[in-house]
Amino acid sequence: MSLGVAFGMAITTALRTQAAALVHASARADAGEQLRHERFVLSRLVVGAGALSLAPAYLAWRGAPGAFEAAMIVAAALAVAAVALLSRTGRLDIAHAISAAALSLFIVSLAAVTGGVSSPLLLWLAVVPVEAAFFGGRLFMLRAAWIALASVFAAVGLQRMGVIAATASWAGDAMPMLAMVALCQTLIATAVLLRRRSAEEREHRAAEARAQLLLDHVGDLVTWHDAGGAVVFANAAARTLAGAEPRDLLGRGLLDRVHVADRPLFLKALNDAAHGAGVATVCFRTLFVPQGGPDEPRLPVSLWLEMQAYRADAATGGNGAAVVCVMRDVTARRALDEERERGHAEALRANDIKGRFLATVSHELRTPLNAIIGFSEMLANEQNGWIDAAKRLEYAGIIHASGHHLLDVVNTLLDISKIESGAMAIEREPLELAEIARDCCTLMELKAEAGGVELERVAGPGLPPVEGDRRALKQVVLNLLSNAVKFTPPGGRVTLAIVRDGDMIDLSVSDTGVGISAADLPRLGDPFFQAKGPYDRTHEGTGLGLSVVRGLVGLHGGRLTVESAPGIGTRVCVRLPVGGAEGVEQPARIVTFARAPRRGLETKEPLRLTA
């Protein structure tokens, strides 16, 4: 029994699918009209095509067809012709008129072989207008009634002409009159039913209009999808959220506007709602060109939509919809979420910087403080009679050097704080960079000799004065030279070069030191950043020197570039404008290159080596 039911359901589904495929495109926009076309196609195909398929077997059994068999074949062929006409033109009125003629021919043919106009079957012509009421309104019914009435007169005429044989009956020649009375009664009853149905349809259309008005003003995009995911309905929000008219989203119109990378998520949500849990939520991007006037710019727009998909029940799935989707614009919310994530990342980064700051500053301050405290206690202890004057002088020098180191650390922290807060002020005056470079090399000469590093200074001819702050520029040069000497092994060389390049002056410090890895180059200039961790490095320093240099160069309107390669060396170049750049209040950007530093100086003028 279950196999028979399953087989019957499969046949019914196949027939409905075939009937839906034969519906004209003009009838698919209205669900009710599409349903009427499907019912008409299905009923006529079952009767007409079924009768024509049995005709060869019947003719093989009975032999040559007579007038009755020919009339039956013509009636079946007219039913199939009505389906073909409807599928090609979408004209249900003409197709139904042909179908009514086929039904009338079928009834008259049966009446002709069962008594002619005296046959009770002639009363079945009253069914023709009743059947028309199922597919249309009053015009359909009146047209079918005229066809049935014409069939009655045709039957009477054919019998009087001798085409139809007369047979005695209890009704005699009164049967045509009875058929016309039955037609009139049927017309009256059908008219009442049609009036009631018209009232119900008006109420239904009013309800649909109210629902459509509500859907068009909710602001969210509402779409209905069939079992294959194709759109069968879309509301007016399609203009703002998809950049198209609602009719343009039908079929694959919405899928074509979904971002290519998000289409799998979109289709999976539809499948989960239709065949899975019944509810699915997904966020995806749409990419479209908005509608506008001819003079308005038509640039692509990308929006984030949040879609909630629900399986359609019997009430909403009557028009072929399997899934109902509600989509709203969440672009602003996504932007806020991304901003919140960036803020969280910045907070983590600030916390990481704070941790590095504490580690670095504690390392830099603890060592000189321990020296100051330890040696001062030794000097203050009267029981240490073994300490002679030379030792006391040595300990006092260590305390003095440690104090200066602490003062340098504090001053550096104050400078970087002023630069980042915009409170650093510089006093501009005409300066000779060659003179500042000579003074800085003199100060770094002892440190370079102690480290076994050769220090060179190169100055190009015709260097013009630079508008800047003497203390700030001197601090820039000292920081660069100190870093270069510190990270250059014994036997290496550090070169300070100053040349003119048009309206700019290039001040570069090159070394043959350990270099900087490509992974560390992008973070150069960040406060407290050092290429090695604060606990495993072999050189002293807070990691603030290059940050101070970057800020001071920016205050002078300059630019800072770094070229380095591990094991080859580093070249730091400062480009300053000849006339100064007053009003610039933001740090210079550091441009880094993961390559070996250039050894030559790019200038057309001969260089002069100064002592």
Coordinates of C-alpha atoms in Angstrom, one line a residue:
M1 CA 0.0 0.0 0.0
S2 CA 2.8 2.4 0.9
L3 CA 4.6 1.7 -2.5
G4 CA 1.4 2.5 -4.4
V5 CA 0.9 5.7 -2.5
A6 CA 4.5 6.7 -3.1
F7 CA 4.2 5.8 -6.8
G8 CA 1.0 7.9 -7.0
M9 CA 2.6 10.9 -5.3
A10 CA 5.6 10.6 -7.7
I11 CA 3.3 10.6 -10.7
T12 CA 1.4 13.6 -9.4
T13 CA 4.5 15.6 -8.7
A14 CA 5.9 14.9 -12.2
L15 CA 2.6 16.0 -13.8
R16 CA 2.5 19.2 -11.7
T17 CA 6.1 20.0 -12.6
Q18 CA 5.4 19.5 -16.3
A19 CA 2.3 21.7 -16.1
A20 CA 4.3 24.4 -14.3
A21 CA 6.9 24.3 -17.1
L22 CA 4.2 24.9 -19.7
V23 CA 2.9 28.1 -18.1
H24 CA 3.6 31.2 -20.1
A25 CA 6.1 33.7 -18.6
S26 CA 3.4 36.5 -18.5
A27 CA 1.4 34.5 -15.9
R28 CA 4.2 33.8 -13.5
A29 CA 4.2 37.2 -12.0
D30 CA 0.8 36.6 -10.3
A31 CA 0.6 33.5 -8.1
G32 CA -3.1 33.1 -8.6
E33 CA -3.0 33.4 -12.3
Q34 CA -0.1 30.9 -12.5
L35 CA -2.2 28.5 -10.4
R36 CA -5.2 28.8 -12.8
H37 CA -2.9 28.2 -15.8
E38 CA -1.4 25.1 -14.2
R39 CA -4.8 23.6 -13.4
F40 CA -6.0 24.2 -16.9
V41 CA -2.9 22.7 -18.5
L42 CA -3.0 19.7 -16.1
S43 CA -6.7 18.9 -16.6
R44 CA -6.6 19.2 -20.4
L45 CA -3.4 17.2 -20.7
V46 CA -4.7 14.4 -18.6
V47 CA -8.0 14.1 -20.6
G48 CA -6.9 15.1 -24.1
A49 CA -3.5 13.5 -24.3
G50 CA -4.8 10.4 -22.5
A51 CA -7.6 10.0 -25.0
L52 CA -5.3 10.5 -28.0
S53 CA -2.8 8.0 -26.6
L54 CA -5.6 5.4 -26.4
A55 CA -7.0 6.2 -29.9
P56 CA -4.6 3.9 -31.8
A57 CA -5.4 0.9 -29.7
Y58 CA -9.1 1.6 -30.1
L59 CA -9.0 2.0 -33.8
A60 CA -6.9 -1.2 -34.1
W61 CA -9.7 -3.0 -32.3
R62 CA -12.7 -1.4 -34.0
G63 CA -11.3 -0.9 -37.5
A64 CA -12.0 2.2 -39.6
P65 CA -13.3 5.1 -37.5
G66 CA -16.9 6.3 -37.9
A67 CA -18.4 9.7 -37.3
F68 CA -18.6 9.2 -33.5
E69 CA -14.9 8.1 -33.2
A70 CA -13.8 11.0 -35.4
A71 CA -15.7 13.5 -33.2
M72 CA -14.1 12.0 -30.1
I73 CA -10.6 12.3 -31.6
V74 CA -11.3 15.9 -32.7
A75 CA -12.5 16.8 -29.2
A76 CA -9.4 15.3 -27.6
A77 CA -7.2 17.1 -30.2
L78 CA -8.9 20.5 -29.4
A79 CA -8.1 20.0 -25.7
V80 CA -4.4 19.5 -26.5
A81 CA -4.5 22.4 -29.0
A82 CA -5.9 24.7 -26.2
V83 CA -2.9 23.7 -24.0
A84 CA -0.4 24.5 -26.8
L85 CA -2.1 27.9 -27.5
L86 CA -2.0 28.8 -23.8
S87 CA 1.6 27.8 -23.4
R88 CA 2.7 29.9 -26.4
T89 CA 0.5 33.0 -25.9
G90 CA -0.7 33.1 -22.3
R91 CA -4.3 33.8 -23.6
L92 CA -6.4 31.8 -21.2
D93 CA -9.7 33.2 -22.6
I94 CA -9.0 31.9 -26.1
A95 CA -7.7 28.6 -24.8
H96 CA -10.7 28.1 -22.6
A97 CA -13.1 28.9 -25.5
I98 CA -11.4 26.1 -27.5
S99 CA -11.7 23.8 -24.5
A100 CA -15.4 24.6 -24.1
A101 CA -16.0 23.8 -27.7
A102 CA -14.2 20.5 -27.3
L103 CA -16.3 19.7 -24.2
S104 CA -19.5 20.7 -26.0
L105 CA -18.5 18.5 -29.0
F106 CA -17.9 15.6 -26.7
I107 CA -21.3 15.9 -25.0
V108 CA -23.2 16.4 -28.3
S109 CA -21.4 13.3 -29.8
L110 CA -22.4 11.2 -26.9
A111 CA -26.0 12.5 -27.2
A112 CA -26.0 11.7 -30.9
V113 CA -25.4 8.0 -30.3
T114 CA -27.7 7.7 -27.3
G115 CA -30.9 9.2 -28.8
G116 CA -30.0 12.4 -30.5
V117 CA -31.7 15.5 -29.2
S118 CA -33.9 13.3 -27.0
S119 CA -30.9 11.9 -25.1
P120 CA -30.6 13.0 -21.5
L121 CA -26.9 13.5 -22.0
L122 CA -27.7 16.7 -23.7
L123 CA -28.4 18.2 -20.3
W124 CA -24.7 17.8 -19.5
L125 CA -24.1 20.9 -21.6
A126 CA -25.0 22.9 -18.5
V127 CA -21.7 21.7 -17.1
V128 CA -19.8 23.8 -19.7
P129 CA -20.4 27.2 -18.1
V130 CA -20.0 25.8 -14.7
E131 CA -16.6 24.5 -15.6
A132 CA -15.7 27.9 -17.0
A133 CA -16.3 29.5 -13.7
F134 CA -13.3 27.6 -12.2
F135 CA -10.9 29.4 -14.6
G136 CA -12.3 32.9 -15.1
G137 CA -15.1 35.4 -14.4
R138 CA -18.3 36.3 -16.0
L139 CA -16.9 36.7 -19.5
F140 CA -15.6 33.1 -19.3
M141 CA -18.9 31.8 -18.2
L142 CA -21.0 33.7 -20.7
R143 CA -18.7 32.7 -23.6
A144 CA -18.9 29.0 -22.5
A145 CA -22.7 29.4 -22.2
W146 CA -23.0 30.7 -25.8
I147 CA -20.9 27.8 -27.0
A148 CA -23.1 25.3 -25.2
L149 CA -26.3 27.0 -26.5
A150 CA -24.8 26.9 -30.0
S151 CA -24.1 23.2 -29.5
V152 CA -27.8 22.6 -28.7
F153 CA -29.0 24.3 -31.8
A154 CA -26.3 22.5 -33.8
A155 CA -27.6 19.2 -32.5
V156 CA -31.2 20.1 -33.4
G157 CA -30.1 21.2 -36.9
L158 CA -28.0 18.0 -37.5
Q159 CA -30.9 15.8 -36.5
R160 CA -33.4 17.5 -38.8
M161 CA -30.9 17.2 -41.6
G162 CA -30.7 13.5 -40.9
V163 CA -27.1 13.4 -39.8
I164 CA -28.1 12.3 -36.3
A165 CA -30.6 9.5 -36.1
A166 CA -33.7 10.2 -34.0
T167 CA -34.8 7.8 -31.3
A168 CA -38.1 7.7 -29.4
S169 CA -37.8 8.9 -25.8
W170 CA -40.0 9.9 -22.9
A171 CA -39.0 13.5 -23.4
G172 CA -39.2 13.5 -27.2
D173 CA -38.5 16.8 -28.9
A174 CA -38.7 18.6 -25.5
M175 CA -35.1 17.6 -24.5
P176 CA -33.5 20.6 -26.2
M177 CA -35.8 22.9 -24.3
L178 CA -34.9 21.1 -21.1
A179 CA -31.2 21.6 -21.9
M180 CA -31.7 25.3 -22.5
V181 CA -33.6 25.6 -19.2
A182 CA -30.8 23.7 -17.5
L183 CA -28.4 26.1 -19.0
C184 CA -30.3 29.1 -17.7
Q185 CA -30.5 27.7 -14.2
T186 CA -26.8 26.9 -14.3
L187 CA -26.0 30.4 -15.4
I188 CA -28.0 31.9 -12.6
A189 CA -26.5 29.7 -10.0
T190 CA -23.0 30.2 -11.4
A191 CA -23.5 33.9 -11.5
V192 CA -24.3 34.0 -7.8
L193 CA -21.2 31.9 -7.1
L194 CA -19.1 34.1 -9.2
R195 CA -20.4 37.2 -7.4
R196 CA -19.5 35.7 -4.1
R197 CA -16.1 34.6 -5.4
S198 CA -15.5 38.1 -6.7
A199 CA -16.2 39.6 -3.3
E200 CA -13.7 37.1 -1.7
E201 CA -11.1 37.9 -4.4
R202 CA -11.5 41.6 -3.7
E203 CA -11.0 41.0 0.0
H204 CA -8.0 38.8 -0.8
R205 CA -6.5 41.4 -3.1
A206 CA -7.0 44.1 -0.5
A207 CA -5.3 41.9 2.1
E208 CA -2.5 41.3 -0.3
A209 CA -2.2 45.0 -1.1
R210 CA -2.0 45.8 2.7
A211 CA 0.7 43.1 3.1
Q212 CA 2.6 44.4 0.1
L213 CA 2.4 48.0 1.4
L214 CA 3.7 46.8 4.7
L215 CA 6.5 44.8 3.1
D216 CA 7.5 47.8 0.9
H217 CA 7.9 50.1 3.9
V218 CA 9.6 47.9 6.5
G219 CA 13.0 48.9 5.2
D220 CA 14.3 45.3 5.2
L221 CA 14.7 43.3 2.0
V222 CA 12.2 40.4 2.0
T223 CA 12.5 37.6 -0.5
W224 CA 10.8 34.3 -1.2
H225 CA 12.8 31.5 -2.7
D226 CA 11.8 28.2 -4.3
A227 CA 13.3 24.8 -3.5
G228 CA 16.2 25.5 -5.9
G229 CA 17.1 28.8 -4.3
A230 CA 15.7 31.0 -7.1
V231 CA 13.8 34.2 -6.0
V232 CA 10.1 34.2 -6.7
F233 CA 9.3 37.5 -4.8
A234 CA 11.1 40.6 -3.6
N235 CA 9.8 43.7 -2.0
A236 CA 10.7 47.4 -2.8
A237 CA 13.7 47.4 -0.4
A238 CA 15.6 45.8 -3.3
R239 CA 16.1 49.3 -4.7
T240 CA 18.2 50.4 -1.7
L241 CA 19.8 47.2 -0.6
A242 CA 20.4 45.5 -3.9
G243 CA 20.4 48.4 -6.3
A244 CA 17.8 46.9 -8.6
E245 CA 14.0 46.7 -9.1
P246 CA 12.2 43.8 -7.4
R247 CA 11.6 42.1 -10.7
D248 CA 15.3 42.1 -11.4
L249 CA 16.0 39.9 -8.4
L250 CA 13.8 37.1 -9.6
G251 CA 15.5 33.9 -10.4
R252 CA 19.3 34.4 -9.9
G253 CA 19.2 38.2 -9.8
L254 CA 19.9 38.3 -6.1
L255 CA 22.6 35.7 -6.2
D256 CA 24.4 37.6 -9.0
R257 CA 24.6 40.7 -6.7
V258 CA 26.1 38.7 -3.7
H259 CA 29.9 39.0 -3.4
V260 CA 31.6 36.1 -5.1
A261 CA 33.4 35.1 -1.9
D262 CA 30.1 35.0 0.1
R263 CA 27.9 33.1 -2.3
P264 CA 28.7 29.7 -0.7
L265 CA 27.5 31.0 2.7
F266 CA 24.4 32.5 1.1
L267 CA 23.4 29.2 -0.7
K268 CA 24.3 27.1 2.4
A269 CA 21.9 29.3 4.5
L270 CA 19.1 28.7 2.0
N271 CA 19.7 25.0 2.0
D272 CA 19.9 24.8 5.8
A273 CA 16.6 26.6 6.1
A274 CA 14.8 24.6 3.4
H275 CA 16.1 21.1 4.2
G276 CA 17.8 21.4 7.6
A277 CA 16.8 23.1 10.9
G278 CA 14.3 25.4 9.3
V279 CA 16.1 28.6 10.4
A280 CA 19.5 30.0 9.3
T281 CA 21.4 33.2 9.8
V282 CA 24.3 34.5 7.8
C283 CA 26.0 37.8 7.0
F284 CA 27.2 38.5 3.5
R285 CA 28.3 41.3 1.2
T286 CA 26.4 42.7 -1.8
L287 CA 28.2 44.5 -4.6
F288 CA 26.1 46.5 -7.1
V289 CA 25.9 49.8 -9.0
P290 CA 23.1 51.9 -7.4
Q291 CA 20.3 53.3 -9.5
G292 CA 20.4 57.0 -10.3
G293 CA 20.0 59.7 -12.8
P294 CA 22.1 60.1 -15.9
D295 CA 24.2 62.8 -14.3
E296 CA 24.7 61.1 -11.0
P297 CA 28.0 59.1 -10.5
R298 CA 27.4 55.4 -10.7
L299 CA 30.2 53.9 -8.5
P300 CA 29.9 50.3 -7.2
V301 CA 28.5 50.1 -3.6
S302 CA 29.3 47.3 -1.2
L303 CA 26.9 46.6 1.7
W304 CA 26.9 44.1 4.5
L305 CA 23.5 42.3 4.9
E306 CA 22.4 40.1 7.7
M307 CA 20.0 37.4 6.4
Q308 CA 17.6 35.3 8.5
A309 CA 16.1 32.5 6.4
Y310 CA 13.0 30.5 7.5
R311 CA 11.4 27.5 6.0
A312 CA 8.0 28.4 4.4
D313 CA 4.9 26.7 5.8
A314 CA 1.7 26.0 3.8
A315 CA 0.4 29.5 4.2
T316 CA 3.4 31.2 2.7
G317 CA 4.5 28.4 0.4
G318 CA 1.4 28.4 -1.8
N319 CA 3.1 30.3 -4.5
G320 CA 6.0 27.9 -4.8
A321 CA 8.1 29.5 -2.1
A322 CA 10.2 27.1 0.1
V323 CA 12.2 29.7 2.1
V324 CA 11.4 33.2 3.3
C325 CA 14.4 35.5 3.9
V326 CA 14.6 38.8 5.7
M327 CA 17.7 40.9 5.1
R328 CA 18.8 44.1 6.7
D329 CA 21.7 46.5 6.3
V330 CA 24.3 45.9 9.0
T331 CA 27.2 47.9 7.3
A332 CA 27.3 50.5 10.1
R333 CA 27.2 47.8 12.8
R334 CA 30.0 45.9 11.0
A335 CA 32.1 49.1 10.9
L336 CA 31.5 49.6 14.6
D337 CA 32.5 46.0 15.3
E338 CA 35.7 46.4 13.2
E339 CA 36.5 49.7 15.0
R340 CA 36.0 47.9 18.3
E341 CA 38.3 45.1 17.2
R342 CA 40.9 47.7 16.1
G343 CA 40.5 49.5 19.4
H344 CA 41.0 46.2 21.3
A345 CA 44.1 45.4 19.2
E346 CA 45.4 48.9 19.9
A347 CA 44.8 48.4 23.6
L348 CA 46.7 45.1 23.5
R349 CA 49.5 46.8 21.6
A350 CA 49.6 49.7 24.2
N351 CA 49.7 47.1 26.9
D352 CA 52.6 45.3 25.2
I353 CA 54.4 48.7 24.8
K354 CA 53.8 49.4 28.5
G355 CA 55.3 46.0 29.3
R356 CA 58.3 46.6 27.2
F357 CA 58.7 50.1 28.7
L358 CA 58.7 48.7 32.2
A359 CA 61.1 46.0 31.3
T360 CA 63.5 48.3 29.5
V361 CA 63.3 51.2 32.0
S362 CA 63.7 48.9 34.9
H363 CA 66.8 47.4 33.2
E364 CA 68.3 50.8 32.4
L365 CA 67.6 52.4 35.8
R366 CA 68.4 49.4 38.0
T367 CA 72.0 49.0 37.0
P368 CA 73.2 52.6 37.6
L369 CA 71.1 52.9 40.7
N370 CA 72.7 49.8 42.1
A371 CA 76.1 51.3 41.3
I372 CA 75.2 54.6 42.9
I373 CA 73.8 53.0 46.0
G374 CA 76.6 50.5 46.4
F375 CA 79.5 52.8 45.9
S376 CA 78.0 55.5 48.0
E377 CA 77.5 53.1 50.9
M378 CA 81.1 52.0 50.6
L379 CA 82.3 55.6 50.7
A380 CA 80.0 56.4 53.7
N381 CA 81.2 53.4 55.7
E382 CA 83.9 54.6 58.1
Q383 CA 85.0 51.1 58.8
N384 CA 86.4 50.8 55.3
G385 CA 89.8 52.2 56.2
W386 CA 91.4 50.2 53.4
I387 CA 89.9 52.6 50.8
D388 CA 92.6 55.1 49.8
A389 CA 92.2 58.4 48.0
A390 CA 92.6 56.9 44.5
K391 CA 89.8 54.4 45.2
R392 CA 87.5 57.1 46.6
L393 CA 88.1 59.1 43.4
E394 CA 87.4 56.1 41.2
Y395 CA 84.1 55.3 43.1
A396 CA 83.1 59.0 42.9
G397 CA 83.6 58.9 39.1
I398 CA 81.5 55.8 38.8
I399 CA 78.7 57.4 40.8
H400 CA 79.0 60.6 38.7
A401 CA 78.8 58.6 35.4
S402 CA 75.8 56.5 36.7
G403 CA 74.0 59.7 37.7
H404 CA 74.6 61.2 34.2
H405 CA 73.3 58.0 32.6
L406 CA 70.1 58.2 34.7
L407 CA 69.7 61.9 33.8
D408 CA 70.1 61.0 30.0
V409 CA 67.4 58.3 30.4
V410 CA 65.0 60.7 32.1
N411 CA 65.7 63.5 29.6
T412 CA 65.0 61.1 26.7
L413 CA 61.7 60.0 28.3
L414 CA 60.7 63.6 28.7
D415 CA 61.7 64.4 25.1
I416 CA 59.7 61.6 23.6
S417 CA 56.7 62.5 25.8
K418 CA 56.8 66.1 24.6
I419 CA 57.1 65.1 21.0
E420 CA 54.2 62.7 21.1
S421 CA 52.0 65.2 23.0
G422 CA 52.9 68.1 20.6
A423 CA 54.4 70.1 23.5
M424 CA 58.0 70.1 22.0
A425 CA 59.0 73.6 20.9
I426 CA 62.1 74.4 18.8
E427 CA 63.9 77.6 18.4
R428 CA 64.9 78.2 14.8
E429 CA 68.1 79.9 13.7
P430 CA 70.5 79.7 10.8
L431 CA 72.8 76.7 11.4
E432 CA 75.8 75.2 9.7
L433 CA 75.3 71.4 9.7
A434 CA 79.0 70.8 8.9
E435 CA 79.9 72.6 12.2
I436 CA 77.3 70.6 14.2
A437 CA 78.6 67.4 12.6
R438 CA 82.2 68.3 13.5
D439 CA 81.3 68.9 17.2
C440 CA 79.3 65.7 17.4
C441 CA 82.2 63.7 15.9
T442 CA 84.6 65.2 18.4
L443 CA 82.3 64.1 21.3
M444 CA 82.0 60.6 19.9
E445 CA 85.7 60.2 19.1
L446 CA 86.7 58.8 22.4
K447 CA 83.8 56.3 22.4
A448 CA 84.7 55.2 18.9
E449 CA 88.4 54.7 19.8
A450 CA 87.4 52.7 22.9
G451 CA 85.3 50.4 20.7
G452 CA 88.0 50.1 18.0
V453 CA 85.7 51.7 15.5
E454 CA 87.0 54.1 12.8
L455 CA 84.9 57.3 12.6
E456 CA 84.9 59.3 9.4
R457 CA 83.2 62.6 8.5
V458 CA 82.5 63.7 4.9
A459 CA 81.0 67.1 3.9
G460 CA 80.2 68.3 0.4
P461 CA 81.1 71.7 -0.8
G462 CA 78.7 74.7 -0.8
L463 CA 76.5 73.6 2.0
P464 CA 73.9 76.3 2.7
P465 CA 72.7 77.2 6.3
V466 CA 69.7 75.3 7.6
E467 CA 66.9 76.8 9.7
G468 CA 66.6 74.7 12.8
D469 CA 67.1 74.2 16.5
R470 CA 70.8 73.7 17.4
R471 CA 70.2 71.5 20.4
A472 CA 67.6 69.3 18.6
L473 CA 69.8 68.8 15.5
K474 CA 72.8 68.1 17.6
Q475 CA 70.7 65.5 19.5
V476 CA 69.7 63.9 16.2
V477 CA 73.3 63.5 15.0
L478 CA 74.6 62.3 18.4
N479 CA 71.8 59.6 18.6
L480 CA 72.6 58.4 15.1
L481 CA 76.4 58.3 15.7
S482 CA 75.9 56.7 19.2
N483 CA 73.8 53.9 17.7
A484 CA 76.2 53.3 14.8
V485 CA 79.2 53.1 17.1
K486 CA 77.4 50.9 19.6
F487 CA 76.4 48.3 17.0
T488 CA 79.6 48.3 15.0
P489 CA 82.1 45.6 16.1
P490 CA 85.9 46.5 16.5
G491 CA 87.6 47.1 13.2
G492 CA 84.5 48.5 11.6
R493 CA 83.8 51.9 10.2
V494 CA 81.2 54.6 10.8
T495 CA 80.8 57.4 8.2
L496 CA 78.9 60.7 8.7
A497 CA 78.2 62.4 5.4
I498 CA 76.5 65.7 4.6
V499 CA 75.8 66.6 1.0
R500 CA 73.3 68.9 -0.8
D501 CA 70.6 67.5 -3.1
G502 CA 68.7 70.4 -4.7
D503 CA 66.6 72.1 -2.1
M504 CA 67.4 69.4 0.5
I505 CA 70.4 68.5 2.5
D506 CA 71.2 64.8 3.1
L507 CA 72.7 63.9 6.5
S508 CA 73.5 60.2 6.5
V509 CA 75.2 57.9 9.1
S510 CA 76.5 54.6 7.6
D511 CA 78.1 51.8 9.6
T512 CA 79.5 48.3 8.9
G513 CA 77.8 46.9 12.0
V514 CA 75.5 43.9 12.7
G515 CA 72.6 45.3 10.6
I516 CA 68.8 44.9 11.2
S517 CA 66.7 42.0 10.0
A518 CA 63.8 42.5 7.6
A519 CA 61.3 41.4 10.2
D520 CA 62.4 44.2 12.6
L521 CA 62.7 47.0 10.0
P522 CA 58.9 47.9 9.9
R523 CA 58.9 48.5 13.7
L524 CA 61.9 50.9 13.8
G525 CA 61.0 54.1 15.4
D526 CA 58.4 52.6 17.7
P527 CA 59.0 53.7 21.3
F528 CA 61.0 51.2 23.4
F529 CA 61.4 48.9 20.4
Q530 CA 64.7 47.1 20.1
A531 CA 65.8 44.4 17.6
K532 CA 66.4 42.1 20.6
G533 CA 64.4 41.6 23.7
P534 CA 65.2 43.6 26.9
Y535 CA 66.7 40.6 28.6
D536 CA 68.9 39.0 25.9
R537 CA 70.4 42.0 24.3
T538 CA 74.2 42.8 24.5
H539 CA 74.0 46.6 24.3
E540 CA 72.6 49.2 26.7
G541 CA 69.8 51.5 25.6
T542 CA 66.1 52.3 26.1
G543 CA 65.0 51.9 22.4
L544 CA 63.9 55.5 22.4
G545 CA 66.8 57.0 20.4
L546 CA 65.3 56.5 16.9
S547 CA 61.9 57.6 18.2
V548 CA 63.4 60.9 19.4
V549 CA 65.2 61.3 16.1
R550 CA 62.1 60.7 14.1
G551 CA 60.1 63.3 16.1
L552 CA 62.8 66.0 15.9
V553 CA 63.3 65.5 12.2
G554 CA 59.5 65.8 11.7
L555 CA 59.5 69.1 13.6
H556 CA 62.1 70.4 11.1
G557 CA 60.0 69.2 8.1
G558 CA 62.4 66.5 7.2
R559 CA 62.3 62.8 6.2
L560 CA 64.0 59.8 7.7
T561 CA 65.0 56.7 5.7
V562 CA 66.7 53.5 6.9
E563 CA 68.5 50.9 4.8
S564 CA 70.0 47.8 6.4
A565 CA 70.9 44.2 5.9
P566 CA 72.0 41.7 8.6
G567 CA 75.8 41.3 8.7
I568 CA 76.4 44.1 6.3
G569 CA 75.5 47.3 8.1
T570 CA 73.0 50.1 8.3
R571 CA 72.5 53.5 6.7
V572 CA 70.2 56.1 8.2
C573 CA 69.6 59.2 6.1
V574 CA 68.0 62.5 7.3
R575 CA 66.7 64.8 4.6
L576 CA 66.2 68.4 5.7
P577 CA 64.9 71.3 3.6
V578 CA 67.3 74.1 3.1
G579 CA 64.9 76.9 4.0
G580 CA 63.3 75.1 6.9
A581 CA 59.6 74.1 7.3
E582 CA 57.9 76.1 9.9
G583 CA 54.5 74.9 11.1
V584 CA 55.2 71.2 10.7
E585 CA 54.1 69.6 14.0
Q586 CA 54.0 65.9 13.3
P587 CA 56.8 63.3 13.4
A588 CA 58.5 62.3 10.2
R589 CA 57.6 58.9 8.6
I590 CA 60.4 56.3 8.6
V591 CA 60.9 54.6 5.2
T592 CA 62.8 51.4 5.6
F593 CA 64.5 49.2 3.0
A594 CA 65.5 45.6 3.6
R595 CA 68.6 45.8 1.5
A596 CA 72.3 46.4 1.8
P597 CA 73.1 50.1 2.5
R598 CA 74.6 52.1 -0.4
R599 CA 78.3 52.6 0.1
G600 CA 78.8 55.6 -2.3
L601 CA 77.4 59.1 -1.9
E602 CA 74.9 60.0 -4.7
T603 CA 76.1 63.5 -5.7
K604 CA 77.5 65.2 -8.8
E605 CA 79.8 67.4 -6.7
P606 CA 83.2 66.3 -5.5
L607 CA 83.4 65.4 -1.8
R608 CA 85.9 66.8 0.6
L609 CA 87.2 64.8 3.5
T610 CA 87.6 67.0 6.5
A611 CA 89.6 66.4 9.6

